[in-house]
Tab-separated table of C-alpha atoms in Angstrom:
chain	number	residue	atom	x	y	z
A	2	UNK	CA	102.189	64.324	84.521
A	3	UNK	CA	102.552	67.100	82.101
A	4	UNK	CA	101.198	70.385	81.063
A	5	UNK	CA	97.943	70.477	80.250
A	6	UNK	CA	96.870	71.623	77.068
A	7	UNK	CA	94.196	73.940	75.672
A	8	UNK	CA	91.562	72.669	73.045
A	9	UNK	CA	92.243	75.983	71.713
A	10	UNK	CA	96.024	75.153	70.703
A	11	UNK	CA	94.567	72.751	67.989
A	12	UNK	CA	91.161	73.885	67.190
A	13	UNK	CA	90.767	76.890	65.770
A	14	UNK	CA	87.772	79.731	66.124
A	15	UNK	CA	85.376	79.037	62.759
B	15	UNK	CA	59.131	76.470	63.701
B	16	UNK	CA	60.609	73.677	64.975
B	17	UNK	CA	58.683	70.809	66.646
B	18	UNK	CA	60.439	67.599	67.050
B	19	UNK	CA	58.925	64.423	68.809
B	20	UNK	CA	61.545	62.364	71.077
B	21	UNK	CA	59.813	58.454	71.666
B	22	UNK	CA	62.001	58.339	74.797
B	23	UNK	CA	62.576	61.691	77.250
B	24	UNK	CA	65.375	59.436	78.712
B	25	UNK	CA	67.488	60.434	75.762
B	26	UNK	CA	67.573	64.022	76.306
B	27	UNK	CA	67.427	63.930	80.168
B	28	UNK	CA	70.784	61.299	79.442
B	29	UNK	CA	72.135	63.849	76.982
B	30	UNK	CA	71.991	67.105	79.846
B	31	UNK	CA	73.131	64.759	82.622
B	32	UNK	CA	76.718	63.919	80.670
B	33	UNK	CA	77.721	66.962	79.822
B	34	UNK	CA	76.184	69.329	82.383
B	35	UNK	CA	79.150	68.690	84.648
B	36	UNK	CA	81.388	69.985	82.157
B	37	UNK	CA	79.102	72.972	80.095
B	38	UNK	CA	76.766	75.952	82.158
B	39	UNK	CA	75.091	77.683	78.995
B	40	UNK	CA	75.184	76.556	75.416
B	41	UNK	CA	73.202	77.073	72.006
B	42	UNK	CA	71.376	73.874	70.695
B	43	UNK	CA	71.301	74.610	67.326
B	44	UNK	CA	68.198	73.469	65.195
B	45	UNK	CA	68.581	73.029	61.498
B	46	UNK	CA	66.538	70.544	59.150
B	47	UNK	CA	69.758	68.303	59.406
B	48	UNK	CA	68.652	67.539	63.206
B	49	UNK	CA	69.844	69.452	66.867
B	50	UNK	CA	72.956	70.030	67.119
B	51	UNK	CA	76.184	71.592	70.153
B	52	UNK	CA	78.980	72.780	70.329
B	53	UNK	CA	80.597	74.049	74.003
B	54	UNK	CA	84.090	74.088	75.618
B	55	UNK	CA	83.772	74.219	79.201
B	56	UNK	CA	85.425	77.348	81.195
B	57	UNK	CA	89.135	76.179	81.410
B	58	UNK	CA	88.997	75.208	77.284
B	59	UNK	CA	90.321	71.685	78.260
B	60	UNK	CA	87.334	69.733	76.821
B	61	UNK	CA	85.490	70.168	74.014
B	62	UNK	CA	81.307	68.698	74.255
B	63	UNK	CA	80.099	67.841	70.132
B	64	UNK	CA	76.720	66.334	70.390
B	65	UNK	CA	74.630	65.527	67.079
B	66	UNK	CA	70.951	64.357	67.226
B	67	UNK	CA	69.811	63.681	63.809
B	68	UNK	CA	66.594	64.171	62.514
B	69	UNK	CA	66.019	60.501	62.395
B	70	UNK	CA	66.954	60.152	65.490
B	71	UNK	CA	62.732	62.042	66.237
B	72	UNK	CA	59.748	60.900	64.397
B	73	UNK	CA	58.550	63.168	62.867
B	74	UNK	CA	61.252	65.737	63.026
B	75	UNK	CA	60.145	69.326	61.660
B	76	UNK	CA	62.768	72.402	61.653
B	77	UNK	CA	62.202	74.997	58.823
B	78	UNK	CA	64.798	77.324	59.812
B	79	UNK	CA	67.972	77.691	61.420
B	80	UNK	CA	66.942	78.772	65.371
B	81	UNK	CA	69.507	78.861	67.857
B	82	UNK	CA	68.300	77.385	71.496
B	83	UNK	CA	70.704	79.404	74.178
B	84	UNK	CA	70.170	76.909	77.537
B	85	UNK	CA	71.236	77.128	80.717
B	86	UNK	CA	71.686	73.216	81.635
B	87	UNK	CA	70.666	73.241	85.274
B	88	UNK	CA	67.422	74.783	83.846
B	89	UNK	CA	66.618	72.526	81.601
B	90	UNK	CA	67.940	69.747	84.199
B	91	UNK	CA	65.300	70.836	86.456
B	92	UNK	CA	62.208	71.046	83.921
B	93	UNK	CA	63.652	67.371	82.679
B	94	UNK	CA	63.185	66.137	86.025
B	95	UNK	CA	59.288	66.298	85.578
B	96	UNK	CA	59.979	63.762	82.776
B	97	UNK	CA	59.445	60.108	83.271
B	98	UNK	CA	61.712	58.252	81.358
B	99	UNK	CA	59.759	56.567	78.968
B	100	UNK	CA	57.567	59.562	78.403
B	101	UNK	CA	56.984	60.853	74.623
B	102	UNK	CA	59.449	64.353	74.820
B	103	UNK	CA	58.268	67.499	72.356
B	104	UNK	CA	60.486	70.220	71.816
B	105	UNK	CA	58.849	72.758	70.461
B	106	UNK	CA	59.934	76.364	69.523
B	107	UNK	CA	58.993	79.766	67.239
B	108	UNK	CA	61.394	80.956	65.280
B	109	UNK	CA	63.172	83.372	67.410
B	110	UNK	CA	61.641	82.426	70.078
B	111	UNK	CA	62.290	84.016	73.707
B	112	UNK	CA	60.918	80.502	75.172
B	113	UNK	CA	61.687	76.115	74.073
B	114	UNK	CA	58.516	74.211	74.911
B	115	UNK	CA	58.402	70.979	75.937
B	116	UNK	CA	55.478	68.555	76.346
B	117	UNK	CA	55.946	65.175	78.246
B	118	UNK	CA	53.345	62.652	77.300
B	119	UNK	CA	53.242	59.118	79.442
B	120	UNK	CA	53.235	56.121	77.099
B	121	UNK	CA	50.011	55.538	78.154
B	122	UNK	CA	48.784	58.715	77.136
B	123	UNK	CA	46.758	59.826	80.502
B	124	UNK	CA	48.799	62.583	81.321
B	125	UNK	CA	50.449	65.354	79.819
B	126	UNK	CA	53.140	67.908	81.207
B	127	UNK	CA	53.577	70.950	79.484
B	128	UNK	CA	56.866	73.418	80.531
B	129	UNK	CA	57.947	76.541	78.764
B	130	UNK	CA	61.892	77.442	79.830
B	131	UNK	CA	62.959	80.818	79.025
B	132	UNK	CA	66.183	81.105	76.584
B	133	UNK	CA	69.263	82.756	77.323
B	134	UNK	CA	71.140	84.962	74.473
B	135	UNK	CA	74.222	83.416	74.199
B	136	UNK	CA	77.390	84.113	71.764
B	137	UNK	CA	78.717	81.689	71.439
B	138	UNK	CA	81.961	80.574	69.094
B	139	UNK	CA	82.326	77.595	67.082
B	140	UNK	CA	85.352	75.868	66.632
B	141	UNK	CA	86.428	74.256	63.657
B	142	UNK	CA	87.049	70.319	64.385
B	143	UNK	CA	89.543	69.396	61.665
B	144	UNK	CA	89.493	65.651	60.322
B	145	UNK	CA	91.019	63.292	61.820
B	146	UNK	CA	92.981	60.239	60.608
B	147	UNK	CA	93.452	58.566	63.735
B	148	UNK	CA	96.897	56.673	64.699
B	149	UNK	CA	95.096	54.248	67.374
B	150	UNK	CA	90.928	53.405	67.472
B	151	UNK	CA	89.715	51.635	70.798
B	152	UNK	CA	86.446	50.132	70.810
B	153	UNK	CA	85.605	48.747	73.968
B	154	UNK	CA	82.888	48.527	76.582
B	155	UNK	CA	81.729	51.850	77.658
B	156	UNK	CA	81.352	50.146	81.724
B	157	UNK	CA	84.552	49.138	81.593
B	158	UNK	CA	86.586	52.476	80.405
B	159	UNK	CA	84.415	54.011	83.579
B	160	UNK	CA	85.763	51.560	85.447
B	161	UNK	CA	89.237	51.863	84.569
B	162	UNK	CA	89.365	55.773	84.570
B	163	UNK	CA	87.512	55.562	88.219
B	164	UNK	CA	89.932	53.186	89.471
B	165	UNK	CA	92.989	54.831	88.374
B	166	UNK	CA	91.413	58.407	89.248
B	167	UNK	CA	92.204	56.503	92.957
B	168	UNK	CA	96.205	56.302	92.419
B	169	UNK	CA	96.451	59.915	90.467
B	170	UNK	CA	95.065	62.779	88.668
B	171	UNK	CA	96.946	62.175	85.342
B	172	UNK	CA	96.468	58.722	83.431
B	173	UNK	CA	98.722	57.674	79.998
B	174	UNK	CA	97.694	55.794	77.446
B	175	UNK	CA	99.734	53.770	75.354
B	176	UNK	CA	98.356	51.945	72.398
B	177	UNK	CA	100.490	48.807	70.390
B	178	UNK	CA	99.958	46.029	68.331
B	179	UNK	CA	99.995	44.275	71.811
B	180	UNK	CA	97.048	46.405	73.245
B	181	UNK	CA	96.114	49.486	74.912
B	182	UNK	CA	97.386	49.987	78.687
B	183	UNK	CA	95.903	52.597	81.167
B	184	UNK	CA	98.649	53.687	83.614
B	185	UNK	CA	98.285	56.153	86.295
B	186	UNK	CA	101.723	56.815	89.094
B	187	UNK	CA	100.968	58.640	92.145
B	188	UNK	CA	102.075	59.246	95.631
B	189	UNK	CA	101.057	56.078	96.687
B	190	UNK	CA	101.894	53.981	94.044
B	191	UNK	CA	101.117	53.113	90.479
B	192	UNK	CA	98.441	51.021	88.693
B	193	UNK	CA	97.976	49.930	85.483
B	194	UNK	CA	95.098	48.142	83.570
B	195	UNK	CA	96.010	46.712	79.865
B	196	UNK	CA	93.564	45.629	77.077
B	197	UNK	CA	94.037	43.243	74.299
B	198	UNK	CA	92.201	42.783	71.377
B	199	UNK	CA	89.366	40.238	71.705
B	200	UNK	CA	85.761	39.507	70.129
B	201	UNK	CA	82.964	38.021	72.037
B	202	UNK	CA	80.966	36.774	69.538
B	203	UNK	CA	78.118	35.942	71.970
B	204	UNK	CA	78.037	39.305	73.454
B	205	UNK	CA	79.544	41.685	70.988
B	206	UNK	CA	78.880	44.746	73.078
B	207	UNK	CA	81.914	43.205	75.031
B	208	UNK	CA	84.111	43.243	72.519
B	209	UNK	CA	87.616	45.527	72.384
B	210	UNK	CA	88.733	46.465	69.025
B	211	UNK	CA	91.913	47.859	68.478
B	212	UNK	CA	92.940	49.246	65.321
B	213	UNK	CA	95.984	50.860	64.797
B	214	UNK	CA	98.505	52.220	62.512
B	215	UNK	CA	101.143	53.351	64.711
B	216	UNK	CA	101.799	52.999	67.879
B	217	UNK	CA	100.403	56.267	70.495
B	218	UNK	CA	100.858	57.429	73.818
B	219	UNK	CA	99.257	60.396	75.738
B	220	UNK	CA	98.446	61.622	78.688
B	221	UNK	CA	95.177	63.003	79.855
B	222	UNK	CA	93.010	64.484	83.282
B	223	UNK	CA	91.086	61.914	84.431
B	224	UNK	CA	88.796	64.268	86.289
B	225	UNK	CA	87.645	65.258	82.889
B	226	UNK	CA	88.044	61.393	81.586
B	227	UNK	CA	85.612	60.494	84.719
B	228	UNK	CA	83.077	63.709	83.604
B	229	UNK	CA	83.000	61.946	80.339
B	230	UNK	CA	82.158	58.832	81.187
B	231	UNK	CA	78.768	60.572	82.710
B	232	UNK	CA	77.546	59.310	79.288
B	233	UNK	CA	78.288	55.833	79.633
B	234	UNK	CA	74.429	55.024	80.298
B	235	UNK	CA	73.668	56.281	76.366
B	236	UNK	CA	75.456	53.772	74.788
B	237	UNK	CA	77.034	49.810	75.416
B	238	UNK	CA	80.421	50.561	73.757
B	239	UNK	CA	82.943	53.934	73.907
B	240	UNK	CA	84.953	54.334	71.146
B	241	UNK	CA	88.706	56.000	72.394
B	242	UNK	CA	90.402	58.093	68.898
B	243	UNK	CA	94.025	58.954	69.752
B	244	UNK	CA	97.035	60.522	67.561
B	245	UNK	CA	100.318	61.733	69.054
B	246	UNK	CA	99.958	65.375	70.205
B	247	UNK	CA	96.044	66.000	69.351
B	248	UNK	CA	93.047	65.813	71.529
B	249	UNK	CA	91.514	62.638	72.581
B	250	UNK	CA	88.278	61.015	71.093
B	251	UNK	CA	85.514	59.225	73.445
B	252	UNK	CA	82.950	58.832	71.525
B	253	UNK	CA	79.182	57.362	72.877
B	254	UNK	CA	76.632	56.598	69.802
B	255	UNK	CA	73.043	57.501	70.410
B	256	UNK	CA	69.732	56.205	69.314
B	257	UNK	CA	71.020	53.561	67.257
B	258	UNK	CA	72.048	53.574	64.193
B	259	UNK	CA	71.222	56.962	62.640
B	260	UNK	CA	74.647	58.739	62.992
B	261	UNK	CA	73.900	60.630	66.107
B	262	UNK	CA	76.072	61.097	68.629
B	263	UNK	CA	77.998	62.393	71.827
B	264	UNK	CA	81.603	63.299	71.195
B	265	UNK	CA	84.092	64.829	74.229
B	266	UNK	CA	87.328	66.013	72.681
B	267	UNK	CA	89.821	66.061	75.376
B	268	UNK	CA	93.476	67.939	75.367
B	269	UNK	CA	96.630	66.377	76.256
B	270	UNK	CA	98.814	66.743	78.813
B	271	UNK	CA	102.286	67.579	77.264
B	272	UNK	CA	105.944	67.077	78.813
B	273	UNK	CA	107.028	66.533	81.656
Protein backbone atom coordinates (compact mmCIF):
# COMPACT_ATOMS: atom_id res chain seq x y z
CA UNK A 1 0.00 0.00 0.00
CA UNK A 2 0.92 3.57 0.26
CA UNK A 3 0.83 6.84 -1.48
CA UNK A 4 2.29 6.98 -4.50
CA UNK A 5 4.89 9.29 -5.18
CA UNK A 6 5.83 11.73 -7.95
CA UNK A 7 9.29 11.49 -9.79
CA UNK A 8 8.96 15.10 -9.52
CA UNK A 9 9.28 15.15 -5.53
CA UNK A 10 13.00 14.05 -6.01
CA UNK A 11 14.06 15.10 -9.37
CA UNK A 12 14.19 18.37 -10.06
CA UNK A 13 13.44 20.48 -13.55
CA UNK A 14 17.27 21.11 -15.13
CA UNK B 1 23.79 15.96 -40.18
CA UNK B 2 23.44 13.04 -38.46
CA UNK B 3 23.59 9.57 -40.08
CA UNK B 4 24.12 6.68 -37.85
CA UNK B 5 24.22 2.93 -39.03
CA UNK B 6 22.42 0.34 -36.52
CA UNK B 7 23.90 -3.57 -37.57
CA UNK B 8 20.66 -4.84 -35.99
CA UNK B 9 17.00 -2.86 -36.49
CA UNK B 10 15.96 -5.26 -33.63
CA UNK B 11 17.64 -2.88 -31.25
CA UNK B 12 15.69 0.10 -31.93
CA UNK B 13 12.36 -1.68 -32.74
CA UNK B 14 13.26 -3.40 -28.88
CA UNK B 15 14.07 0.08 -27.61
CA UNK B 16 10.25 1.73 -28.87
CA UNK B 17 8.48 -1.48 -27.82
CA UNK B 18 9.68 -1.05 -23.85
CA UNK B 19 8.96 2.14 -23.30
CA UNK B 20 6.11 3.00 -25.68
CA UNK B 21 3.66 1.71 -23.10
CA UNK B 22 4.79 4.17 -20.74
CA UNK B 23 5.95 7.53 -23.14
CA UNK B 24 3.48 9.08 -26.32
CA UNK B 25 5.97 11.85 -27.70
CA UNK B 26 9.56 12.41 -26.76
CA UNK B 27 12.84 14.18 -28.17
CA UNK B 28 15.73 11.72 -29.10
CA UNK B 29 18.42 13.84 -28.72
CA UNK B 30 21.51 13.47 -31.12
CA UNK B 31 24.85 14.72 -30.01
CA UNK B 32 28.42 13.33 -31.11
CA UNK B 33 28.33 11.52 -27.62
CA UNK B 34 25.56 9.07 -29.22
CA UNK B 35 21.27 9.29 -29.08
CA UNK B 36 20.06 9.99 -26.22
CA UNK B 37 15.98 10.36 -23.94
CA UNK B 38 14.67 11.61 -21.49
CA UNK B 39 10.52 11.29 -20.81
CA UNK B 40 8.24 10.94 -17.73
CA UNK B 41 5.11 9.47 -18.70
CA UNK B 42 1.68 11.55 -18.04
CA UNK B 43 1.07 10.76 -14.28
CA UNK B 44 5.14 11.67 -13.50
CA UNK B 45 5.39 8.22 -11.73
CA UNK B 46 8.17 6.82 -14.00
CA UNK B 47 10.91 8.27 -15.36
CA UNK B 48 12.30 6.46 -19.17
CA UNK B 49 16.57 7.38 -19.45
CA UNK B 50 17.77 5.60 -22.48
CA UNK B 51 21.52 6.13 -23.76
CA UNK B 52 22.75 4.68 -27.12
CA UNK B 53 26.31 5.46 -27.49
CA UNK B 54 28.03 6.17 -30.46
CA UNK B 55 29.76 2.88 -30.31
CA UNK B 56 26.95 1.31 -29.89
CA UNK B 57 26.54 2.28 -34.45
CA UNK B 58 29.34 1.78 -36.80
CA UNK B 59 30.06 4.37 -38.11
CA UNK B 60 28.23 6.85 -36.00
CA UNK B 61 28.24 10.55 -37.50
CA UNK B 62 26.37 13.55 -35.54
CA UNK B 63 27.95 17.06 -36.07
CA UNK B 64 25.51 18.95 -34.17
CA UNK B 65 23.18 18.87 -31.46
CA UNK B 66 19.50 18.02 -33.36
CA UNK B 67 16.66 17.25 -31.34
CA UNK B 68 14.34 14.23 -32.87
CA UNK B 69 10.58 15.09 -31.40
CA UNK B 70 8.75 11.34 -32.05
CA UNK B 71 5.60 10.24 -31.63
CA UNK B 72 6.27 6.38 -30.62
CA UNK B 73 3.30 4.72 -32.26
CA UNK B 74 4.71 6.43 -35.43
CA UNK B 75 7.80 5.31 -35.38
CA UNK B 76 6.32 1.81 -34.05
CA UNK B 77 4.52 1.56 -37.20
CA UNK B 78 7.41 2.56 -39.78
CA UNK B 79 9.65 -0.05 -37.48
CA UNK B 80 7.31 -2.66 -38.29
CA UNK B 81 8.58 -2.68 -42.01
CA UNK B 82 11.91 -3.66 -40.37
CA UNK B 83 13.09 -7.20 -40.29
CA UNK B 84 14.98 -7.81 -37.41
CA UNK B 85 18.24 -8.46 -38.56
CA UNK B 86 18.05 -5.73 -41.14
CA UNK B 87 21.00 -2.98 -41.27
CA UNK B 88 18.82 0.29 -39.58
CA UNK B 89 20.00 4.07 -40.87
CA UNK B 90 18.84 6.95 -39.14
CA UNK B 91 19.40 9.66 -40.96
CA UNK B 92 18.50 13.40 -40.42
CA UNK B 93 19.36 17.35 -41.56
CA UNK B 94 20.03 19.50 -39.11
CA UNK B 95 16.75 20.89 -38.22
CA UNK B 96 15.15 18.74 -40.00
CA UNK B 97 11.14 18.64 -40.31
CA UNK B 98 11.61 14.73 -41.24
CA UNK B 99 14.17 11.35 -39.48
CA UNK B 100 14.97 8.99 -42.34
CA UNK B 101 15.40 5.64 -42.03
CA UNK B 102 16.72 3.02 -44.47
CA UNK B 103 16.31 -0.79 -43.73
CA UNK B 104 18.79 -2.88 -45.60
CA UNK B 105 18.36 -6.99 -45.42
CA UNK B 106 21.64 -8.65 -44.45
CA UNK B 107 21.72 -9.93 -47.64
CA UNK B 108 21.63 -6.75 -49.24
CA UNK B 109 18.69 -7.42 -52.01
CA UNK B 110 16.36 -5.12 -50.69
CA UNK B 111 16.17 -1.83 -49.35
CA UNK B 112 13.26 0.10 -47.47
CA UNK B 113 13.44 3.61 -47.31
CA UNK B 114 10.73 5.67 -44.78
CA UNK B 115 10.76 9.34 -44.01
CA UNK B 116 8.51 10.04 -40.56
CA UNK B 117 7.59 13.52 -40.01
CA UNK B 118 8.85 15.14 -36.52
CA UNK B 119 6.79 16.58 -33.98
CA UNK B 120 7.96 19.97 -32.07
CA UNK B 121 8.09 18.99 -28.76
CA UNK B 122 9.19 20.98 -25.40
CA UNK B 123 10.14 19.07 -23.60
CA UNK B 124 11.88 19.40 -19.84
CA UNK B 125 14.77 17.65 -18.58
CA UNK B 126 15.14 16.58 -15.25
CA UNK B 127 18.16 16.54 -13.38
CA UNK B 128 18.97 12.75 -12.18
CA UNK B 129 21.14 13.35 -9.11
CA UNK B 130 23.86 10.58 -8.22
CA UNK B 131 23.12 7.95 -6.57
CA UNK B 132 24.96 5.93 -3.89
CA UNK B 133 22.77 3.11 -3.68
CA UNK B 134 21.86 1.32 -0.17
CA UNK B 135 20.91 -2.19 -1.93
CA UNK B 136 22.17 -3.37 -5.81
CA UNK B 137 20.25 -6.52 -7.25
CA UNK B 138 21.63 -8.17 -10.13
CA UNK B 139 19.61 -10.87 -11.24
CA UNK B 140 18.05 -12.46 -14.29
CA UNK B 141 16.03 -10.06 -16.22
CA UNK B 142 13.22 -13.40 -16.99
CA UNK B 143 12.98 -13.95 -13.68
CA UNK B 144 12.18 -10.25 -12.13
CA UNK B 145 9.28 -10.47 -15.08
CA UNK B 146 8.31 -13.35 -13.65
CA UNK B 147 8.12 -12.37 -10.19
CA UNK B 148 6.51 -8.86 -10.80
CA UNK B 149 3.82 -10.82 -13.20
CA UNK B 150 3.10 -13.27 -10.64
CA UNK B 151 2.66 -11.03 -7.80
CA UNK B 152 0.82 -8.36 -10.15
CA UNK B 153 -1.87 -11.61 -9.68
CA UNK B 154 -2.27 -11.18 -5.69
CA UNK B 155 -2.08 -7.07 -5.78
CA UNK B 156 -1.32 -3.85 -7.33
CA UNK B 157 1.41 -2.77 -4.81
CA UNK B 158 4.61 -5.07 -4.29
CA UNK B 159 7.52 -4.30 -1.31
CA UNK B 160 10.78 -4.96 -1.49
CA UNK B 161 12.95 -5.67 1.23
CA UNK B 162 16.63 -6.14 0.76
CA UNK B 163 19.16 -7.87 3.77
CA UNK B 164 22.23 -9.51 4.14
CA UNK B 165 19.87 -12.59 3.88
CA UNK B 166 18.45 -11.59 0.38
CA UNK B 167 15.95 -9.65 -1.39
CA UNK B 168 12.11 -10.73 -0.93
CA UNK B 169 9.22 -9.61 -3.29
CA UNK B 170 5.96 -9.45 -1.27
CA UNK B 171 2.69 -8.45 -2.56
CA UNK B 172 -0.88 -8.76 0.14
CA UNK B 173 -4.13 -8.53 -1.47
CA UNK B 174 -7.71 -9.41 -1.13
CA UNK B 175 -7.11 -12.80 -1.71
CA UNK B 176 -4.13 -13.44 -0.04
CA UNK B 177 -0.45 -12.73 0.00
CA UNK B 178 2.62 -14.07 -1.88
CA UNK B 179 6.00 -13.69 -1.55
CA UNK B 180 9.10 -14.72 -3.66
CA UNK B 181 12.73 -14.30 -1.85
CA UNK B 182 16.22 -14.28 -3.52
CA UNK B 183 19.52 -15.16 -2.12
CA UNK B 184 22.73 -14.46 -3.29
CA UNK B 185 24.15 -17.15 -5.61
CA UNK B 186 26.70 -17.45 -8.68
CA UNK B 187 26.30 -19.87 -11.45
CA UNK B 188 29.49 -20.08 -12.70
CA UNK B 189 28.36 -22.15 -15.73
CA UNK B 190 25.71 -19.80 -16.70
CA UNK B 191 26.56 -16.45 -15.25
CA UNK B 192 23.63 -14.69 -16.83
CA UNK B 193 21.81 -16.64 -13.96
CA UNK B 194 23.48 -15.30 -11.40
CA UNK B 195 21.83 -12.87 -8.42
CA UNK B 196 24.14 -10.46 -6.91
CA UNK B 197 23.29 -8.68 -4.01
CA UNK B 198 25.27 -5.97 -2.71
CA UNK B 199 24.35 -4.01 0.02
CA UNK B 200 25.20 -1.56 2.61
CA UNK B 201 22.17 -1.26 4.56
CA UNK B 202 19.36 -2.90 4.69
CA UNK B 203 16.07 -1.25 2.27
CA UNK B 204 12.55 -1.62 1.90
CA UNK B 205 10.04 0.05 -0.54
CA UNK B 206 7.14 -0.22 -2.08
CA UNK B 207 6.34 0.20 -5.70
CA UNK B 208 3.23 -0.17 -8.68
CA UNK B 209 3.73 -3.15 -10.26
CA UNK B 210 1.68 -2.07 -13.24
CA UNK B 211 4.56 0.20 -13.94
CA UNK B 212 7.18 -2.65 -12.60
CA UNK B 213 5.36 -5.05 -15.34
CA UNK B 214 5.65 -1.92 -18.19
CA UNK B 215 9.27 -2.08 -17.35
CA UNK B 216 9.98 -5.32 -17.74
CA UNK B 217 8.75 -4.74 -21.61
CA UNK B 218 12.57 -4.49 -21.95
CA UNK B 219 13.50 -7.68 -20.64
CA UNK B 220 14.17 -9.06 -24.34
CA UNK B 221 17.31 -6.28 -24.61
CA UNK B 222 19.29 -7.67 -22.13
CA UNK B 223 19.96 -11.35 -19.98
CA UNK B 224 20.31 -9.64 -16.55
CA UNK B 225 18.20 -6.45 -14.77
CA UNK B 226 19.99 -4.70 -12.41
CA UNK B 227 17.31 -3.40 -9.32
CA UNK B 228 19.14 0.15 -7.45
CA UNK B 229 17.16 0.89 -4.26
CA UNK B 230 17.74 3.53 -1.26
CA UNK B 231 15.14 4.26 1.42
CA UNK B 232 12.74 6.99 0.19
CA UNK B 233 14.18 7.55 -3.56
CA UNK B 234 13.05 6.16 -6.81
CA UNK B 235 13.78 2.71 -7.88
CA UNK B 236 16.53 1.61 -10.44
CA UNK B 237 15.84 -1.27 -13.19
CA UNK B 238 18.31 -1.03 -15.26
CA UNK B 239 18.62 -3.28 -18.86
CA UNK B 240 22.26 -2.86 -20.64
CA UNK B 241 22.22 -2.65 -24.38
CA UNK B 242 24.51 -3.64 -27.15
CA UNK B 243 27.08 -4.99 -25.04
CA UNK B 244 29.53 -3.54 -23.51
CA UNK B 245 29.73 0.09 -24.66
CA UNK B 246 27.87 1.85 -21.75
CA UNK B 247 24.54 2.11 -23.38
CA UNK B 248 21.60 1.63 -21.81
CA UNK B 249 17.79 1.57 -20.76
CA UNK B 250 17.12 2.99 -17.33
CA UNK B 251 13.22 3.27 -15.75
CA UNK B 252 13.33 5.30 -12.57
CA UNK B 253 10.33 4.40 -10.65
CA UNK B 254 8.70 6.42 -7.47
CA UNK B 255 7.79 4.93 -4.29
CA UNK B 256 4.86 4.34 -2.70
CA UNK B 257 5.06 6.09 0.77
CA UNK B 258 3.02 5.31 4.13
CA UNK B 259 0.47 3.68 4.77
Amino acid sequence: GGKQSSILGFFGKK
Amino acid sequence: MLESRLEQADLLKKVVEAISGLVNDCNFDCNDSGIALQAMDNSHVALVSMMLKAEAFSPYRCDRNIALGINLSSLTKVLRAAQSSDILTLKAEDAPDVVNLVFESSEKDRISEYDLKLMDIDQEHLGIPETEYAASISMPSNEFQRICKDLMNISESVSIECTKEGVKFAAAGDIGTGSVTLKQHSNVDKPEQSVEIDLSEPVALSFSLKYLVNFTKATSLASKVKLSLSNEVPLLVEYELSGGNSSYLRFYLAPKIGD
